[in-house]
XYZ file of C-alpha atoms in Angstrom:
492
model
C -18.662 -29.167 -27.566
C -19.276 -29.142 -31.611
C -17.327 -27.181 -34.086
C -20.460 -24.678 -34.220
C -21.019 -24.165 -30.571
C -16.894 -23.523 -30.328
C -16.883 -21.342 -33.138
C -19.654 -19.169 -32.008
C -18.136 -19.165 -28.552
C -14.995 -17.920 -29.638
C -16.454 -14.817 -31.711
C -18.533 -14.175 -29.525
C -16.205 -13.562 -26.642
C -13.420 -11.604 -29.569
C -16.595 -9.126 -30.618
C -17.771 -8.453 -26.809
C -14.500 -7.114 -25.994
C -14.662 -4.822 -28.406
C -17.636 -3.673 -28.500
C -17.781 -3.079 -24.717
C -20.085 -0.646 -23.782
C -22.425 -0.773 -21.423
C -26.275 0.139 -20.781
C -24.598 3.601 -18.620
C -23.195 4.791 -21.433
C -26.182 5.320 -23.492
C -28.986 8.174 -23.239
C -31.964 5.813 -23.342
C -32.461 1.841 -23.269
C -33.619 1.981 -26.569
C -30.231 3.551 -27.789
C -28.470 0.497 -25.738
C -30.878 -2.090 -27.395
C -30.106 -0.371 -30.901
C -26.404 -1.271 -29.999
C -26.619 -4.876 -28.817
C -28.720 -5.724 -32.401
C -25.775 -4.034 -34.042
C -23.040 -6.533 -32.071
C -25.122 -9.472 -32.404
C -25.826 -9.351 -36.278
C -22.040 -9.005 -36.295
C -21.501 -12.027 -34.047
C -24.139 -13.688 -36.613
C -22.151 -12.751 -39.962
C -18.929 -14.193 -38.318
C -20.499 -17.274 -36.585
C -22.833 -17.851 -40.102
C -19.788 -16.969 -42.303
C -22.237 -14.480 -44.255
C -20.516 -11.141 -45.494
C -16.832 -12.346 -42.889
C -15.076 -9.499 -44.989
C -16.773 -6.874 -45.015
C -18.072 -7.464 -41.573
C -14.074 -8.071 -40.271
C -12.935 -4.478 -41.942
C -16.222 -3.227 -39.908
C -14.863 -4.515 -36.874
C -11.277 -3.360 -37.352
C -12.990 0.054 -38.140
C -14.937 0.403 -35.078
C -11.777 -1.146 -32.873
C -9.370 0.952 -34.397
C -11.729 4.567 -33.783
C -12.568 3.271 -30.150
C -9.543 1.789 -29.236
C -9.287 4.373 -25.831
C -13.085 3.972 -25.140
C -12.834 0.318 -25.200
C -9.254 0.133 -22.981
C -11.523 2.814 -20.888
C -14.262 0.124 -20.334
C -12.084 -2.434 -19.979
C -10.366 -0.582 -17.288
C -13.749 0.057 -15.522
C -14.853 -3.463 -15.648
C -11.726 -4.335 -13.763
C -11.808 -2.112 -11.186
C -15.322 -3.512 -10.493
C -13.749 -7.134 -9.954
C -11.021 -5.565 -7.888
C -13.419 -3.617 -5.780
C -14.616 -7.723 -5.323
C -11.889 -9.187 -4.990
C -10.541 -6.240 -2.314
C -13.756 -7.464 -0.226
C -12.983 -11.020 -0.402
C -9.105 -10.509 0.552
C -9.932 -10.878 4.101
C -12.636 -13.865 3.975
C -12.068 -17.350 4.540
C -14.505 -20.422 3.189
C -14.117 -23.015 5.613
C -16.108 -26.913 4.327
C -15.798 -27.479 8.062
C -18.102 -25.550 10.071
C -16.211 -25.057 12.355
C -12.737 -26.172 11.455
C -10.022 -22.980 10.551
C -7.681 -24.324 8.044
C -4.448 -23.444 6.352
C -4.723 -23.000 2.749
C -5.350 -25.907 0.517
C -6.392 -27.136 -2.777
C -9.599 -28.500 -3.042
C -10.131 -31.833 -4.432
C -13.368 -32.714 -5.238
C -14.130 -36.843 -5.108
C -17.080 -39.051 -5.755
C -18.020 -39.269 -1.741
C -18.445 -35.206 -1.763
C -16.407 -31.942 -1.018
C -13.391 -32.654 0.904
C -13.257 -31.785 4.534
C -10.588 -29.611 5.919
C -10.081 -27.593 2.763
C -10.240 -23.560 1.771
C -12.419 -23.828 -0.968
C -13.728 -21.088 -3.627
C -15.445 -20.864 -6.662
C -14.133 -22.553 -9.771
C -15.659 -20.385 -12.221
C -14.397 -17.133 -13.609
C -16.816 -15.609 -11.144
C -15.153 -16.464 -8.350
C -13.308 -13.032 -7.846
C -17.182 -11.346 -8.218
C -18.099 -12.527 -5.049
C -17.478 -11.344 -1.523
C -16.668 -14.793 0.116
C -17.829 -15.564 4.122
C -17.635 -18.805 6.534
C -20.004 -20.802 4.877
C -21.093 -24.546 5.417
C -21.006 -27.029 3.075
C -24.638 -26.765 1.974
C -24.184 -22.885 1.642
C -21.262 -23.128 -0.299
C -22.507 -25.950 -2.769
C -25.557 -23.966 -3.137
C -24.076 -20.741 -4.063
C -21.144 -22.784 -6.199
C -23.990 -24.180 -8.496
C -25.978 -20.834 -8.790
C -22.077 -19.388 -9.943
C -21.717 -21.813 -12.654
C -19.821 -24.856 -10.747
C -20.697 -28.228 -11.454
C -20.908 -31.531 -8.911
C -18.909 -33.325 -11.722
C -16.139 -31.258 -11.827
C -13.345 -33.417 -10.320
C -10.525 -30.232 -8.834
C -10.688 -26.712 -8.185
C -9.717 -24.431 -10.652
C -7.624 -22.207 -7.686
C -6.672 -20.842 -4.423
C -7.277 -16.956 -3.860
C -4.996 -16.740 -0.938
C -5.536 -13.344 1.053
C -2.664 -11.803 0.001
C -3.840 -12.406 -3.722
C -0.217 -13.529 -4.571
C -1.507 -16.699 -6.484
C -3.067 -17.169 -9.946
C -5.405 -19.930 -10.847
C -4.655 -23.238 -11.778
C -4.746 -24.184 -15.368
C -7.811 -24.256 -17.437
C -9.602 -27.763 -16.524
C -9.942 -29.712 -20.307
C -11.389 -32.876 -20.739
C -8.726 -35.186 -18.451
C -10.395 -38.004 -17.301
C -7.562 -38.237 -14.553
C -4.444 -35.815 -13.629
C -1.641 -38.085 -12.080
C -0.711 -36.994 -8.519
C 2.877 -35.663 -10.147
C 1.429 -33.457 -12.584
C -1.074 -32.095 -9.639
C 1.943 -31.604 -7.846
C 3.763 -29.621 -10.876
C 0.861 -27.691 -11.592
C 0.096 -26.759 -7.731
C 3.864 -25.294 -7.801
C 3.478 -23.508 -11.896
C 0.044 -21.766 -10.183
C 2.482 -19.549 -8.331
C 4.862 -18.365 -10.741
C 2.825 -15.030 -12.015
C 0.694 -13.655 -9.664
C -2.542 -11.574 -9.903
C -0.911 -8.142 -9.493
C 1.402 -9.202 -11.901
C -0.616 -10.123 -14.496
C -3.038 -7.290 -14.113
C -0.272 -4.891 -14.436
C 1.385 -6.410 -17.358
C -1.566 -7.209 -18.851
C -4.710 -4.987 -18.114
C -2.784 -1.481 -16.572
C 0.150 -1.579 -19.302
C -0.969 0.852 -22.134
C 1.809 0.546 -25.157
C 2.348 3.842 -26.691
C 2.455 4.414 -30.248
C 5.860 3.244 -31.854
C 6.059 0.321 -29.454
C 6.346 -3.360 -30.770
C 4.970 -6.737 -28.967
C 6.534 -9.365 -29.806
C 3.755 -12.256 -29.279
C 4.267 -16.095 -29.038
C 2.866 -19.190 -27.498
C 5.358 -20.381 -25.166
C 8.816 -21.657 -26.570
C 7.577 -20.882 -30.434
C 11.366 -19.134 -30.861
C 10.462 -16.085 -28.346
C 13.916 -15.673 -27.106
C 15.032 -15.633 -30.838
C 13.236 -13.163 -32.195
C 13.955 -10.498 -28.974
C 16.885 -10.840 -29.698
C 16.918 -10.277 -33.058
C 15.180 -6.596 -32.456
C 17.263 -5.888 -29.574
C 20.451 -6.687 -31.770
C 19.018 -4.242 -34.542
C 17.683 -1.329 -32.412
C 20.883 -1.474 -30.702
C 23.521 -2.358 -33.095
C 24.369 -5.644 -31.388
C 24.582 -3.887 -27.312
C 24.986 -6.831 -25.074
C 26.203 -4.866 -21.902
C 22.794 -6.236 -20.173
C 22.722 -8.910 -17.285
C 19.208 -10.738 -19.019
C 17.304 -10.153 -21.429
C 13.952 -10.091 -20.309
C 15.647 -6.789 -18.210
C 15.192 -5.215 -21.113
C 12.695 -6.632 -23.075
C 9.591 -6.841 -20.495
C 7.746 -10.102 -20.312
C 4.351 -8.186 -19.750
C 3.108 -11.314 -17.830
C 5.724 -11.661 -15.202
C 8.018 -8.491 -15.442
C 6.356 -6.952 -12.273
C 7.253 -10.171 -10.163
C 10.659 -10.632 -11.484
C 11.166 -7.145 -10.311
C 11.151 -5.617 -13.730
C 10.068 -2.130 -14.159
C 7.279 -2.097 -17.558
C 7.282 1.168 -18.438
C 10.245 2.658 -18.930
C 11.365 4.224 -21.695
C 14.472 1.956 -22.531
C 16.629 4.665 -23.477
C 18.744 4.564 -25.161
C 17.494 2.332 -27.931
C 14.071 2.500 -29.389
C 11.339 1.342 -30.412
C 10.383 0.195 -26.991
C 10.010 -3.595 -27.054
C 7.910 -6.086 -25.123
C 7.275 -9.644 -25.380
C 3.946 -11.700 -23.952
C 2.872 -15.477 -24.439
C -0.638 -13.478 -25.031
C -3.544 -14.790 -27.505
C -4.574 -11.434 -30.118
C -7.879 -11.062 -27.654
C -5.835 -10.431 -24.589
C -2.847 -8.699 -26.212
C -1.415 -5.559 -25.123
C -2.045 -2.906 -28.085
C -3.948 -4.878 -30.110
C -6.199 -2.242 -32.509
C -4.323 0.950 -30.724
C -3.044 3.234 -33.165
C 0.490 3.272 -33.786
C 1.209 0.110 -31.859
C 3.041 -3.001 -33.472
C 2.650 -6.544 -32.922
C 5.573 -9.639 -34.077
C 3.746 -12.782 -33.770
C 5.947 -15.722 -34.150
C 4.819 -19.702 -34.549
C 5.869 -22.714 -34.487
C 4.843 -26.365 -35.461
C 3.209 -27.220 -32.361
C 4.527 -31.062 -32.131
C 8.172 -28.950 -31.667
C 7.161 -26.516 -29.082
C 5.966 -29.127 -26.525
C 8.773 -31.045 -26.583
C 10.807 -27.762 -26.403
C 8.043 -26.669 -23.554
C 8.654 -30.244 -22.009
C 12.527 -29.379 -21.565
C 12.081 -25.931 -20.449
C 10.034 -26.910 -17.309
C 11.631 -30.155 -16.426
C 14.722 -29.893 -14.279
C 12.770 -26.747 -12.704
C 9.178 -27.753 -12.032
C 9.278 -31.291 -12.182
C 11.784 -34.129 -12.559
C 11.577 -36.281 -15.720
C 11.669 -38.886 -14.234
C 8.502 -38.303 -12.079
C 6.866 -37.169 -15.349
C 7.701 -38.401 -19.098
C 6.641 -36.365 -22.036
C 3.537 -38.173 -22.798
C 2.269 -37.415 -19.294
C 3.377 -34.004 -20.199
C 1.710 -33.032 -23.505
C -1.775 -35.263 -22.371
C -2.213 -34.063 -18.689
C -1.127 -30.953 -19.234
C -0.571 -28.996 -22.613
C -3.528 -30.563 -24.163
C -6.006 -29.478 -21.335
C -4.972 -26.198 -22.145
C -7.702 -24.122 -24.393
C -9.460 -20.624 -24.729
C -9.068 -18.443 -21.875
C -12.544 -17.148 -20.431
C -10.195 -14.758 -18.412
C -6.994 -12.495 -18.785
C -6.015 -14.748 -15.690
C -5.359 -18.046 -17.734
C -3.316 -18.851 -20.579
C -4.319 -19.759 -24.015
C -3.366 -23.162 -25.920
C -0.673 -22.907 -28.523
C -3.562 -24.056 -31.327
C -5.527 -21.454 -29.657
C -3.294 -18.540 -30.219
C -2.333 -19.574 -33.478
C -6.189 -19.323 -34.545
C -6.559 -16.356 -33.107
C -3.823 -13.998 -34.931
C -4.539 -15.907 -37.865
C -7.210 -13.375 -39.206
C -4.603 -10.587 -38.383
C -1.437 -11.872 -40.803
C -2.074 -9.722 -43.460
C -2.538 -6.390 -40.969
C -0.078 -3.699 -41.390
C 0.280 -3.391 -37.835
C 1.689 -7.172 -37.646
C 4.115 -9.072 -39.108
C 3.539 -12.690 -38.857
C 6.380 -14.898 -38.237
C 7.342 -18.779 -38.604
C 9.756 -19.957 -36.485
C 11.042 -22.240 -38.509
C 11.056 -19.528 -41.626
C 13.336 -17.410 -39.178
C 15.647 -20.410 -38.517
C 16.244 -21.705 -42.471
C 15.747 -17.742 -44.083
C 17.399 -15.613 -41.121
C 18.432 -12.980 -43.087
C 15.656 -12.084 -45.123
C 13.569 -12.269 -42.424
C 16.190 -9.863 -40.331
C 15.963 -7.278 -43.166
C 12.471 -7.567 -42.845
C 12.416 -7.324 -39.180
C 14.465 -4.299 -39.114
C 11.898 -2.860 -41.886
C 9.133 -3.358 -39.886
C 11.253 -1.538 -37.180
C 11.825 0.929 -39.105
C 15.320 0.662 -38.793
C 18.089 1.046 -41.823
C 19.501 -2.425 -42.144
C 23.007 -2.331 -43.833
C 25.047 -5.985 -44.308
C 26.733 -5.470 -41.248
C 23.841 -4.606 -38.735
C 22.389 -7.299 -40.220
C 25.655 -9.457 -39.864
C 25.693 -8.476 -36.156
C 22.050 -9.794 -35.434
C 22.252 -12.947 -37.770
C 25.445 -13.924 -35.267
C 23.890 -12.756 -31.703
C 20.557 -14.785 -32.467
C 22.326 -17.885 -33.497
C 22.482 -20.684 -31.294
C 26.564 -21.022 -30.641
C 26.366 -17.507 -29.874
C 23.567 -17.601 -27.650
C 24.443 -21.115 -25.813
C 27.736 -19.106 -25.154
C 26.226 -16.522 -23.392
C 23.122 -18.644 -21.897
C 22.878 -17.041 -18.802
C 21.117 -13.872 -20.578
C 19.001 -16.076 -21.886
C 18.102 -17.713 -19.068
C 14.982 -16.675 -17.070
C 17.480 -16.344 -13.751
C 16.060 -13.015 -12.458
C 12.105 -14.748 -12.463
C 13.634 -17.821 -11.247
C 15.417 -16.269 -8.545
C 12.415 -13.873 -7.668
C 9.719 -16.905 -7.587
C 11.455 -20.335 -6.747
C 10.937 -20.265 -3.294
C 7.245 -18.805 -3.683
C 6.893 -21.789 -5.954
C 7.762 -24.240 -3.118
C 11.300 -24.873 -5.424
C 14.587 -24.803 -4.334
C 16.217 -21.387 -4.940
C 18.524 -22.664 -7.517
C 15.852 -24.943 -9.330
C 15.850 -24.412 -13.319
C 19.774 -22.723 -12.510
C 21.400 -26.462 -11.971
C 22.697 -28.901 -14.530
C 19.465 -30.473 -14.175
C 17.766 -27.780 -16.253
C 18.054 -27.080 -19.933
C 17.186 -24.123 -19.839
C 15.961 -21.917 -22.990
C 18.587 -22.244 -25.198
C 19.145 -25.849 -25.694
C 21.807 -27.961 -27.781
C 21.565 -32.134 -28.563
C 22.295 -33.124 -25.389
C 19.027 -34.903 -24.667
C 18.470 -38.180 -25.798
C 16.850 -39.167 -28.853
C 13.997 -40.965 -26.187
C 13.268 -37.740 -24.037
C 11.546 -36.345 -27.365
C 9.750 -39.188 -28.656
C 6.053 -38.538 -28.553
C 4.029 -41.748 -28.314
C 1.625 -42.740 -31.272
C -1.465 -42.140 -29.316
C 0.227 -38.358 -28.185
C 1.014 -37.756 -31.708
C -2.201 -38.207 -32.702
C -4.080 -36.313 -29.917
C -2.295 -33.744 -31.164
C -3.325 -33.987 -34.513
C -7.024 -34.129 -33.257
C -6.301 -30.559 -31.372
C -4.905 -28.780 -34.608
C -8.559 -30.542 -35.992
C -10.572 -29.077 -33.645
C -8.718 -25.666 -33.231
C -6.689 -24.352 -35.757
C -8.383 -26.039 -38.969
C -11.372 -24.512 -38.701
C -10.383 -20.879 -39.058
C -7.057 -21.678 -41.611
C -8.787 -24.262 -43.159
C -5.164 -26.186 -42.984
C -5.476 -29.788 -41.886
C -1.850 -29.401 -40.609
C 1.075 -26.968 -39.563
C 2.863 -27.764 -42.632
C -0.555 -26.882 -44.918
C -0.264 -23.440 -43.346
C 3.186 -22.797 -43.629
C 2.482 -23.754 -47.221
C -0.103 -21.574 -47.759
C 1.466 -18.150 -45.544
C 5.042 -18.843 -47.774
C 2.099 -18.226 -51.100
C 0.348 -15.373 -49.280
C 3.113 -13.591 -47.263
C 6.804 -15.139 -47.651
C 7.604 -15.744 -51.362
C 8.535 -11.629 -51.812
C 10.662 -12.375 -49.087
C 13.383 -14.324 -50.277
């Protein structure tokens, strides 16, 4: 797919879920007609790049007057695929005529569908349709009417009838998954589960005065929570782990974690999500807050690389390379709240937001080398009075000796514990000396993080094709350049 066709894609799906109404909420069709022009010339400024700023503050306008209308409709477009999905819960698609199967993943070869298999839809209109025993000529016919194609070599997911498991990872352009990283992604497809994401990410309604903090995955998350939670508190760390008290939105409900409290007593309320802007919690919603904290990409998958090996798979079975090409890479722009974005991809897309009052936009690496401006500026955004010794207190609870010495707060145990065994893991997987968990020192070898030449520069190509053409950086260092002359200079 070209730059263009990308580009469009991407605005096009941002605008349409904000401007989300729908024909029944218009008097007349003319009325609704009247309203589509109006999104699609602003689709055509963005795509185009004619009048981006004015048409952007139009946008932010219109998002920030309708932000309970469009939650509303959002709501209501849900409950319509959940009405669906409630329908399907009790169906089964057998290939086999007549053959009743356990649940599998479908692998689709060369030869033809696999027999033997519970198959269903690949698309993001899977959950829209009210599955029945089909044959294999029914289902391939109403598979290519729904968007699948006879080319695409796996499944995208299982909906098992319980709906406890979420969809595989995006499919990108892999010419081949090894069997081992089929195997680790078959077991990561049943961490977070549909009811857990919907909760965290489609029921959850921040109030005003809440902050989400917002990262791609191991971008200095951990960090920066507990940075706030040092500051709101004045360095409390009477708590068992941290994501007790500052919600994952994605998997708090299946860790057991309660969302929407009111965390008394500290305040503001704080959340954290691995979220894109588009599918963000609060995003536009008066009075809400958003952190949003980066980090040179190259870093985060070898950090991302540690994280999951020693719980999902064994390095051994699967080196970094393997890693960061069959996996990470293939990763892109969610079509659904259901999948999760690429770090490039979420990068692009709070990009356009940096400069919003309602965010403050973060660099990992900014946060490591200035920690105490950007505490004092934290704590501002808070709105919290930051004297030398509150900010003494959360300069020594976020850094790494102190946070390697109390690891096991930082160390995902309650999700582990609540979704191992789901996950077809041992109980105690990611809790054993095998695992590094988040907080990790220089005990891997030099070797475990060395990305190969051809990785390295696949990488490259995705910052290219992702992040370039909204920053107009050609790297992560261009655009830490260019937010220290726009946003960090005043800082320190």
């Amino acid at each position: 797919m070209d730059d263009f066709v990308k580009r469009d894609k991407e605005i096009r799906q941002r605008i349409q879920s904000i401007y989300n109404r729908e024909r029944e909420d218009f008097e007349s069709a003319r009325d609704y007609d009247d309203y589509l022009e109006e999104r699609e010339d602003i689709i055509f400024n963005l795509v185009q790049g004619t009048d981006v700023r004015e048409t952007e503050e139009k946008v932010k306008s219109y998002q920030k007057e309708h932000a309970e209308e469009i939650a509303k409709n959002e709501a209501r477009k849900l409950q319509r695929v959940l009405a669906a999905e409630e329908e399907m819960q009790d169906a089964k698609v057998l290939v086999d005529e007549a053959a009743a199967v356990e649940d599998a993943v479908l692998v689709h070869h060369d030869d033809g569908i696999a027999a033997d298999t519970v198959v269903v839809l690949p698309s993001q209109k899977e959950v829209g349709h009210a599955l029945s025993k089909q044959t294999k000529k029914e289902w391939m016919a109403m598979a290519l009417s729904s968007g699948w194609r006879d080319d695409m070599q796996k499944s995208k997911c299982i909906w098992k009838r319980n709906g406890q498991t979420m969809p595989f990872e995006k499919e990108g352009n892999v010419v081949h998954r090894s069997d081992a990283i089929q195997a680790f992604i078959g077991r990561l497809s049943k961490l977070e589960t549909i009811t857990g994401r919907r909760k965290g990410l489609i029921e959850f309604q921040p109030r005003s005065g809440d902050i989400v903090i917002a990262t791609p995955a191991k971008c200095g998350t951990t960090l920066v929570i507990q940075i706030c939670h040092s500051l709101r508190s004045r360095g409390d760390m009477d708590f068992d782990e941290i994501n007790a008290l500052v919600p994952c939105l994605e998997m708090a409900y299946d860790s057991g974690v309660e969302i929407d409290t009111d965390q008394n007593p500290w305040a503001p309320r704080l959340f954290k999500t691995h979220s894109w802007y588009h599918y963000c919690p609060g995003t536009g919603r008066e009075g809400v807050k958003h952190i949003f904290v980066m980090r040179d990409p190259v870093k985060a998958v070898i950090s991302f690389y540690h994280f999951l090996g020693g719980w999902f798979f064994d390095k051994e079975e699967i080196d970094i390379d393997m890693f960061v090409q069959e996996f990470v890479l293939q990763r892109g722009a969610p079509e659904t709240w259901m999948q999760n974005a690429s770090v490039w991809d979420t990068i692009a897309s709070w990009y356009p937001h940096r400069m919003d009052e309602s965010v403050l936009y973060l660099t990992y690496e900014n946060v490591v080398r200035h920690k105490r401006a950007c505490v004092e500026k934290i704590a501002w955004f808070m709105g919290i009075d930051c004297d030398k010794e509150l900010a003494d207190i959360a300069m020594e609870q976020s850094s790494k000796e102190w946070m390697m010495a109390h690891a096991s707060k930082y160390d995902e145990h309650q999700l582990k514990n609540a979704r191992n065994v789901a996950c077809g893991l041992a109980e105690n997987a990611g809790l054993c000396e095998k695992s590094t968990g988040k907080i990790r020192g220089d005990d891997t070898s030099p070797s475990e993080d060395k990305l190969s030449k051809e990785t390295l520069s696949m990488l490259q190509a995705k910052w290219m094709d992702v992040v370039y053409p909204v920053t107009g950086c050609k790297t992560y260092a261009d655009l830490c350049r260019q937010l220290d002359d726009e946003l960090y200079k005043s800082w320190w």
